[in-house]
CSV table of C-alpha atoms and ligand atoms in Angstrom, one decimal:
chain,number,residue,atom,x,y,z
Q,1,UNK,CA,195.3,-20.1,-54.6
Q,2,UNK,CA,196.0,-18.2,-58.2
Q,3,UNK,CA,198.8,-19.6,-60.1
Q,4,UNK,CA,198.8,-17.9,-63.3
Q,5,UNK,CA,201.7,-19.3,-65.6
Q,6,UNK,CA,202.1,-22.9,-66.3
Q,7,UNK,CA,203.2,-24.7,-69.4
Q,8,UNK,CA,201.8,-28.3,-70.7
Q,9,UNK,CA,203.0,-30.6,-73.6
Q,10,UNK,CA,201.7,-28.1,-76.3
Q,11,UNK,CA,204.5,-26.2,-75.5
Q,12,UNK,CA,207.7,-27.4,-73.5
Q,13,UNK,CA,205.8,-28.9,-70.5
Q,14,UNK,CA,205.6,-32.4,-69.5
Q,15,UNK,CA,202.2,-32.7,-68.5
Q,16,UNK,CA,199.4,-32.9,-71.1
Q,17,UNK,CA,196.7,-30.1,-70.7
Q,18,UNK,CA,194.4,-32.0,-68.9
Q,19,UNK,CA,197.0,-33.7,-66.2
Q,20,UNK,CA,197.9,-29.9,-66.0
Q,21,UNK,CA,194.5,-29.2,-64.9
Q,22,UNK,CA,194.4,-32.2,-62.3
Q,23,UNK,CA,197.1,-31.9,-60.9
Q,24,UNK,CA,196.6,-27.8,-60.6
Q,25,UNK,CA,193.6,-29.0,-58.8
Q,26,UNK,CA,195.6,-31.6,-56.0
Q,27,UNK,CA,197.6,-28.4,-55.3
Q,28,UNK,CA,194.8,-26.8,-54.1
Q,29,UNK,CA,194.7,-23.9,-56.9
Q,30,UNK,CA,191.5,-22.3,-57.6
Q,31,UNK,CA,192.4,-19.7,-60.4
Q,32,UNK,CA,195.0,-21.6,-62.6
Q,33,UNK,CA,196.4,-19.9,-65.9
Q,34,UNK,CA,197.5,-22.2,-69.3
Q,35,UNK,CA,200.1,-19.8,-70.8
Q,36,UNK,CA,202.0,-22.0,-73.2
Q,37,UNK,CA,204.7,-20.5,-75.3
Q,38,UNK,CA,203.6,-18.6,-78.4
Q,39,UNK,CA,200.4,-21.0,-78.6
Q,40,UNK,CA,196.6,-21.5,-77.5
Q,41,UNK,CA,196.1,-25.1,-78.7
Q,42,UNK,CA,195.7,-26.4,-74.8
Q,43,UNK,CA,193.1,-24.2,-74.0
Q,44,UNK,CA,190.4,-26.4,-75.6
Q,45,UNK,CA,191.8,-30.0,-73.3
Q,46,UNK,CA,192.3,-28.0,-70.4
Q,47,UNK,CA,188.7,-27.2,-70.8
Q,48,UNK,CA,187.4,-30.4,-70.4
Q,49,UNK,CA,189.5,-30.6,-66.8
Q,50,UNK,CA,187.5,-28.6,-65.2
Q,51,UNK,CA,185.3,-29.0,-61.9
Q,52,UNK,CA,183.5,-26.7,-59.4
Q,53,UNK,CA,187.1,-26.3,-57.6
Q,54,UNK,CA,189.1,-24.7,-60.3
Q,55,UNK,CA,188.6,-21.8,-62.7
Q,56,UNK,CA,190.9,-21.3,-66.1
Q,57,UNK,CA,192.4,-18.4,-67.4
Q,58,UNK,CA,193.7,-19.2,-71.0
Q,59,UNK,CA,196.5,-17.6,-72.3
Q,60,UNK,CA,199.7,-17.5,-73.8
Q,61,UNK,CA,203.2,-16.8,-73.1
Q,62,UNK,CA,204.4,-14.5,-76.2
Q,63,UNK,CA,208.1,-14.6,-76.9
Q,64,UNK,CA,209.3,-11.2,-77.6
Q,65,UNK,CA,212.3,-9.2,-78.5
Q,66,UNK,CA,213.5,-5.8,-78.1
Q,67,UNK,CA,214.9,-3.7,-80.7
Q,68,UNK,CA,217.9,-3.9,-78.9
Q,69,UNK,CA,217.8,-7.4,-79.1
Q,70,UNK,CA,216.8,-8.8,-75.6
Q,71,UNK,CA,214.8,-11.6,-75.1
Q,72,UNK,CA,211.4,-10.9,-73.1
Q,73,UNK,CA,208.1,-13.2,-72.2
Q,74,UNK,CA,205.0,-11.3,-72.0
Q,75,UNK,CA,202.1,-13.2,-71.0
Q,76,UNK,CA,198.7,-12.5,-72.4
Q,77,UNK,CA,195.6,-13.8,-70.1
Q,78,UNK,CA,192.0,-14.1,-70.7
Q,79,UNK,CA,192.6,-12.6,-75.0
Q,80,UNK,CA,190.1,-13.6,-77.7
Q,81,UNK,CA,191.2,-16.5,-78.8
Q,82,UNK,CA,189.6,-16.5,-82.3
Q,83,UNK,CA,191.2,-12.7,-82.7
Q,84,UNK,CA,192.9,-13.0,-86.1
Q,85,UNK,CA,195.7,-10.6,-85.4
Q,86,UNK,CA,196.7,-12.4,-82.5
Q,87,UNK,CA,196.7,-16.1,-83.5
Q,88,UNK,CA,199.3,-14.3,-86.9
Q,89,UNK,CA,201.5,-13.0,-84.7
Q,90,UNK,CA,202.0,-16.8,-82.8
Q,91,UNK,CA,202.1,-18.4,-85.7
Q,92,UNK,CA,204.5,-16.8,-86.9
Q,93,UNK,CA,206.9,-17.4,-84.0
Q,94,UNK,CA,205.8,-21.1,-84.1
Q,95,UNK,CA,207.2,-21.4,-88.0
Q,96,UNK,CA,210.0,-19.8,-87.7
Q,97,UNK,CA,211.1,-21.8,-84.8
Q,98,UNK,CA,211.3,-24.5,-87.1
Q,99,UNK,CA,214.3,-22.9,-89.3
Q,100,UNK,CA,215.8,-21.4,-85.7
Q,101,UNK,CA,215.9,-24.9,-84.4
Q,102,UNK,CA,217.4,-26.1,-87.5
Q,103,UNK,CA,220.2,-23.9,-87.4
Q,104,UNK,CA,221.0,-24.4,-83.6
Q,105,UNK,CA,221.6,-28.2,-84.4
Q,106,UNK,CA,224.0,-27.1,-87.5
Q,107,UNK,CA,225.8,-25.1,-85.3
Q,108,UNK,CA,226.2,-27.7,-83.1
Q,109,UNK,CA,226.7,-30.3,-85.1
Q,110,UNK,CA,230.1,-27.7,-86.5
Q,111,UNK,CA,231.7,-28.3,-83.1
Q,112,UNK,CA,231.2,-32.3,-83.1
Q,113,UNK,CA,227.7,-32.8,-81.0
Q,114,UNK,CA,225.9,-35.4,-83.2
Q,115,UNK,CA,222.7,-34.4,-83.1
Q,116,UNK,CA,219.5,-34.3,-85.6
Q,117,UNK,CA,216.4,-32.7,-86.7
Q,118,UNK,CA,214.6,-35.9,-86.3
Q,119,UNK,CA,216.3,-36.2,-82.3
Q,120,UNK,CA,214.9,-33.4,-81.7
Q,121,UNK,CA,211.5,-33.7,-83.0
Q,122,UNK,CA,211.1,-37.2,-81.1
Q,123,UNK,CA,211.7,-35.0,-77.8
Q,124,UNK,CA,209.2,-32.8,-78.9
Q,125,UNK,CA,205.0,-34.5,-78.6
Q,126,UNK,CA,203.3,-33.5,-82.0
Q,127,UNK,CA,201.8,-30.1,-82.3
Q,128,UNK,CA,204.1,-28.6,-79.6
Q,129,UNK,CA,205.6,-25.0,-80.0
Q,130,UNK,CA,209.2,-26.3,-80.5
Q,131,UNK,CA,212.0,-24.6,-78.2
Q,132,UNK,CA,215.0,-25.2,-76.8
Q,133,UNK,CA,214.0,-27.5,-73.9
Q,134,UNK,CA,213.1,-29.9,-76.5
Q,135,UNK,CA,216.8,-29.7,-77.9
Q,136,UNK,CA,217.6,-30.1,-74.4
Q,137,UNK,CA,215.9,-33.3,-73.7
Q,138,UNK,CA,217.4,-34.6,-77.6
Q,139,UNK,CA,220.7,-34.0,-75.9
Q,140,UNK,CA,220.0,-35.5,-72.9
Q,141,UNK,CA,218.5,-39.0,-75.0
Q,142,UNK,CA,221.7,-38.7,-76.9
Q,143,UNK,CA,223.9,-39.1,-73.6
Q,144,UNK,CA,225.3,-35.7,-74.7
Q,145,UNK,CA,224.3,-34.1,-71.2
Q,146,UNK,CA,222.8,-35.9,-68.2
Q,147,UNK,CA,219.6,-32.9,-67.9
Q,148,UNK,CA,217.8,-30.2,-69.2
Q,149,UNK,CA,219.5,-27.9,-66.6
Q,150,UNK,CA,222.5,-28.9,-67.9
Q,151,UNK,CA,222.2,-29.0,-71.3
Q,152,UNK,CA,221.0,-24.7,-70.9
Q,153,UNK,CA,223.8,-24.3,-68.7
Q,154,UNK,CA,226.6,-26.1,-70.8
Q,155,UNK,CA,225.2,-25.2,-74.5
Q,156,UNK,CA,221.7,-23.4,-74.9
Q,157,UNK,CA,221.9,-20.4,-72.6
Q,158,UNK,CA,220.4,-17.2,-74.5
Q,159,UNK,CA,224.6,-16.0,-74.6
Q,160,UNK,CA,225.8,-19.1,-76.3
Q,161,UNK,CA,227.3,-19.3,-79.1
Q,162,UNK,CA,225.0,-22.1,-80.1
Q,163,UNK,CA,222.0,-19.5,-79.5
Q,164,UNK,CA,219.9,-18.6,-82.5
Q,165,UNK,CA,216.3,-16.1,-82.2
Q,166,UNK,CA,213.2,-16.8,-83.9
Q,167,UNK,CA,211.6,-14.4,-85.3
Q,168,UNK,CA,209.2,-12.4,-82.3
Q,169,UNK,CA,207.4,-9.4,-81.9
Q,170,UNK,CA,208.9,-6.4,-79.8
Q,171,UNK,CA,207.2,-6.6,-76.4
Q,172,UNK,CA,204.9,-3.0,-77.2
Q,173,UNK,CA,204.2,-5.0,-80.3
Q,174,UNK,CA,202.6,-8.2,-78.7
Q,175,UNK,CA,200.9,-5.6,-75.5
Q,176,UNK,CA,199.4,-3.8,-78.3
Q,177,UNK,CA,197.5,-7.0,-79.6
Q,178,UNK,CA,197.2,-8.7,-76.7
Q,179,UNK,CA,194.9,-5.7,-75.9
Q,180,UNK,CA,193.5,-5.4,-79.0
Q,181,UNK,CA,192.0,-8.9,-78.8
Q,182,UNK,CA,190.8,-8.1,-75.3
Q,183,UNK,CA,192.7,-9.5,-73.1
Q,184,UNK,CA,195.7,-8.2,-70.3
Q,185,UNK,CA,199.3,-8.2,-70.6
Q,186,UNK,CA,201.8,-9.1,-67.5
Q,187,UNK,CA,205.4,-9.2,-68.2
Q,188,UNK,CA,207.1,-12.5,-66.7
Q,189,UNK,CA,210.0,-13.1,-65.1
Q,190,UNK,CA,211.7,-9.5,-66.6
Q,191,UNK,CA,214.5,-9.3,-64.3
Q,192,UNK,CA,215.5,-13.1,-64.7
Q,193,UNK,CA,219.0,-12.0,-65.0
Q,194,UNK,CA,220.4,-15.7,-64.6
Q,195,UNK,CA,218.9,-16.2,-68.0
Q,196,UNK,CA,221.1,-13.2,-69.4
Q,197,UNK,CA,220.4,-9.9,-70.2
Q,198,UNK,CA,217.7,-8.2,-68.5
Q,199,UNK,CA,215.5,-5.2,-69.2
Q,200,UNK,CA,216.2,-1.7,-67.9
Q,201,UNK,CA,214.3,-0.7,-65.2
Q,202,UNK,CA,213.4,2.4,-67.3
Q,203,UNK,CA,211.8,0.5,-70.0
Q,204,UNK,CA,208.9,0.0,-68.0
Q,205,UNK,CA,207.2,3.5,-69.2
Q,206,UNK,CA,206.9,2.4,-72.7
Q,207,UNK,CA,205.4,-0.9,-72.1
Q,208,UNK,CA,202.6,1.1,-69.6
Q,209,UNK,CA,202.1,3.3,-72.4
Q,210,UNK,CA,201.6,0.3,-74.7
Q,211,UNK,CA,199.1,-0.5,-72.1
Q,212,UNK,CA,201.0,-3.1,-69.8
Q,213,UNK,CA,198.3,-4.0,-67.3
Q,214,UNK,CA,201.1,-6.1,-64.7
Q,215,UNK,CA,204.2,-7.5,-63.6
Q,216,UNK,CA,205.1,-10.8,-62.6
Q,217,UNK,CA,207.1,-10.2,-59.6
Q,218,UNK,CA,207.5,-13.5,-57.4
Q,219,UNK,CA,209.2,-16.0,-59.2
Q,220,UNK,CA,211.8,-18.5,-58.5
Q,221,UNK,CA,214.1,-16.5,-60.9
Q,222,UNK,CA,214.1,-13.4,-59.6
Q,223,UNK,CA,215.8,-12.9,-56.1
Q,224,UNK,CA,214.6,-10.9,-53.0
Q,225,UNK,CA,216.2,-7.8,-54.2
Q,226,UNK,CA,214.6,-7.9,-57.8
Q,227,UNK,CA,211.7,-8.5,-56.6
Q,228,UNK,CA,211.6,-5.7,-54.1
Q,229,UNK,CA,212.5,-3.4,-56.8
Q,230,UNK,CA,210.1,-4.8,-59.3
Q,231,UNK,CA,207.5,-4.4,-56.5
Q,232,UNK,CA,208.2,-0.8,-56.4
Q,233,UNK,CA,208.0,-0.4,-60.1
Q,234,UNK,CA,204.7,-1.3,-59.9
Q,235,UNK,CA,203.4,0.6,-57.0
Q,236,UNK,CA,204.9,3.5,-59.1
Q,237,UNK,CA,203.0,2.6,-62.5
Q,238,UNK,CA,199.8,1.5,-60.5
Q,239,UNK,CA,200.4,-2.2,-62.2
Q,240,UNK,CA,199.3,-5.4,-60.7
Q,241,UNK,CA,201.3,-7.7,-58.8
Q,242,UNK,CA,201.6,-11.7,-59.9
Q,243,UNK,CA,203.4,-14.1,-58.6
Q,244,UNK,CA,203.1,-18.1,-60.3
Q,245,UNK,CA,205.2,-21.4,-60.7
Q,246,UNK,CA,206.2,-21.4,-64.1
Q,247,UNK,CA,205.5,-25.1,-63.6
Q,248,UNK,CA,206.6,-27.5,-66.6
Q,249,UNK,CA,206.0,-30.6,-65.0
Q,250,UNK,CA,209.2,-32.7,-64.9
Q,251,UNK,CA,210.5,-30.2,-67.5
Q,252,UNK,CA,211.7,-28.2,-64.7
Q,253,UNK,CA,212.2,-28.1,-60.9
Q,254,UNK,CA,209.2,-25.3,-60.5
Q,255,UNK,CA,206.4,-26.9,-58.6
Q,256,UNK,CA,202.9,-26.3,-59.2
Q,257,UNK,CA,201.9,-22.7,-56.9
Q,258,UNK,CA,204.9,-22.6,-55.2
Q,259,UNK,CA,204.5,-18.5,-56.0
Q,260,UNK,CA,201.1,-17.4,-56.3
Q,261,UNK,CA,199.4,-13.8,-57.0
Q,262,UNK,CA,197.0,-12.3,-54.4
Q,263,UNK,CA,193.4,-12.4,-55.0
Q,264,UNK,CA,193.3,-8.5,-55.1
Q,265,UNK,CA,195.5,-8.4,-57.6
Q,266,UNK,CA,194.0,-10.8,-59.5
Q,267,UNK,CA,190.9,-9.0,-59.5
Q,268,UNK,CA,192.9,-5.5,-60.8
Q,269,UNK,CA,193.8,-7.8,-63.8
Q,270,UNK,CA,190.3,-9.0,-64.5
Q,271,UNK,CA,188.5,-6.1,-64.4
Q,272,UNK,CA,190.9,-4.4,-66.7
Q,273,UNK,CA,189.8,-7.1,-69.8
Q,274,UNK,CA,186.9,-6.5,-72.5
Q,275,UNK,CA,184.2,-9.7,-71.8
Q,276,UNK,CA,184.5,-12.5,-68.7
Q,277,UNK,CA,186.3,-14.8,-69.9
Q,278,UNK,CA,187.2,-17.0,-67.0
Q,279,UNK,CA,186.1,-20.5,-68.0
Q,280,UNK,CA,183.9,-22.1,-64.7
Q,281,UNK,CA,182.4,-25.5,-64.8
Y,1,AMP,P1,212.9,-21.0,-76.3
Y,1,AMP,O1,211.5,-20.6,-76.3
Y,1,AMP,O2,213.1,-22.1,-77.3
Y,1,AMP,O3,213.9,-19.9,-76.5
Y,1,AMP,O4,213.2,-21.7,-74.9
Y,1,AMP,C1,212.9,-21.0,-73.7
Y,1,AMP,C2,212.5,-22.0,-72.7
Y,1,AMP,O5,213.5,-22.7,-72.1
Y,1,AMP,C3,211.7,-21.3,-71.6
Y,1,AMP,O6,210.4,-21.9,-71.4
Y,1,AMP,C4,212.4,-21.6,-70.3
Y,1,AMP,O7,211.5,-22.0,-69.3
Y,1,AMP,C5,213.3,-22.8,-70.7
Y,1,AMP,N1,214.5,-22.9,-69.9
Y,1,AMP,C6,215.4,-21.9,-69.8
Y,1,AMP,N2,216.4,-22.3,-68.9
Y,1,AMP,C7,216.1,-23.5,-68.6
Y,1,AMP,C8,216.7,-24.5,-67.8
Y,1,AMP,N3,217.9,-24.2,-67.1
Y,1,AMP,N4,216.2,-25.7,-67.6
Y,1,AMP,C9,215.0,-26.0,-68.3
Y,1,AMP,N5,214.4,-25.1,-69.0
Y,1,AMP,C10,214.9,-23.9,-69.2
Y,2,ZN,ZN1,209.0,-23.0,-71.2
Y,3,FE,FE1,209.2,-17.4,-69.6
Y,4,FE,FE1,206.9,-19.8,-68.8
């Protein structure tokens, strides 16, 4: 089983890199992908995880945004990790999620919630790319809301007023050097329209031009009918076809390979990088 898109405690998961890994391998998956938000620091625990059973792909989830101002993940898998260009561009989300998180809480704080800087950086375990679940889980200690879900639904959603951007590449921007250093680009989740405002079907040409190599289609936030028309968005544009959890351990209700991508389509994505890069035991 290939489950390409999960998230440990270096970003907004709950499990640590290497319970990620072990518990990857109790589901049964044999290809499992480490795509933290706008980070790479798991790669190196995950690594020591490993057994016969279960291969890594290390990546990242890249938080982009258009020029027109919506919000888009694109994951980058099996990249240069040491590429200079690359690890600038994530850093530079990471910091300026700092002030971004600062101002959400202001905000907040206008319209009576009492909540800190410091609450939130107790939710958040050291060296974690700080994001809104974190916020979430602050609220949630604070007996402000009762869960994550909640808190998003009631007060973090990307249209509330409480919402705030951090600075992020445009999604050609962050294909471009997840190329560059190597590696393949798939667009997650892009029709997530529960989250709020979607891309445009017709958008997809640009990103193929920037040399998009795939298209997460099966995911728990996409229904039936977007994912039959992302399906055929990609037939069209000759792009791969993932599907993957999303799993965040407790963070979230996404369990662990509940979608997966087909090993043929796997193999479309490998091929298309610049070394092997698939970490065996
Ligand atoms: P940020 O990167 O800070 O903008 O936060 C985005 C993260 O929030 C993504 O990883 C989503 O998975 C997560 N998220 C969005 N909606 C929810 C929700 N309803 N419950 C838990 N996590 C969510
Ligand atoms: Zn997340
Ligand atoms: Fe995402
Ligand atoms: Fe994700």
């Amino acid at each position: 089983m290939i489950d390409l898109h999960t998230h440990s405690t270096c970003s907004d998961g709950t499990d640590s890199p290497f319970a990620l890994v072990k518990k990857a391998l109790a589901a049964g998956v044999t290809t499992l992908g480490i795509t933290d938000h706008d980070s790479t620091s798991g790669w190196n625990e995950a690594i020591t995880a490993i057994q016969p059973q279960i291969q890594l792909v290390l990546g990242a989830e890249i938080s982009c945004l258009t020029t027109d101002g919506i919000s888009v993940h694109m994951l980058g898998l099996l990249f240069d990790g040491e590429h200079q260009e690359m690890q600038q561009m994530l850093e530079e989300s990471r910091d300026t999620r700092i002030p971004r998180m600062r101002k959400m809480i202001e905000l907040l704080r206008a319209d009576g919630y009492e909540i800190s800087i410091e609450d939130v950086n107790r939710a958040a375990p050291i060296g974690a790319t700080l994001g809104r679940p974190h916020l979430a889980d602050a609220l949630v200690a604070k007996g402000i809301v009762a869960t994550r879900d909640e808190a998003f639904l009631e007060l973090l959603h990307n249209d509330s007023k409480y919402y705030v951007s951090h600075a992020a590449p445009t999604p050609t921007d962050a294909i471009s050097v997840i190329r560059k250093a190597g590696g393949v680009a798939v667009i997650a989740h892009p029709f997530a329209s529960r989250r709020g405002e979607i891309l445009r079907a017709e958008s997809f040409g640009d990103l193929l031009v920037a040399g998009l190599n795939g298209i997460e289609v099966h995911h728990r936030d996409q229904s039936a009918d977007e994912q039959k028309v992302l399906t055929e968005i990609a037939k069209e544009l000759n792009l791969a076809i993932t599907g993957s959890s999303d799993y965040h351990g407790t963070g979230k209700l996404n369990s662990m390979a509940e979608n997966t991508t087909h090993p043929a389509q796997w193999e479309m994505l490998e091929s298309a990088t610049n070394a092997r890069r698939v970490v065996t035991a």
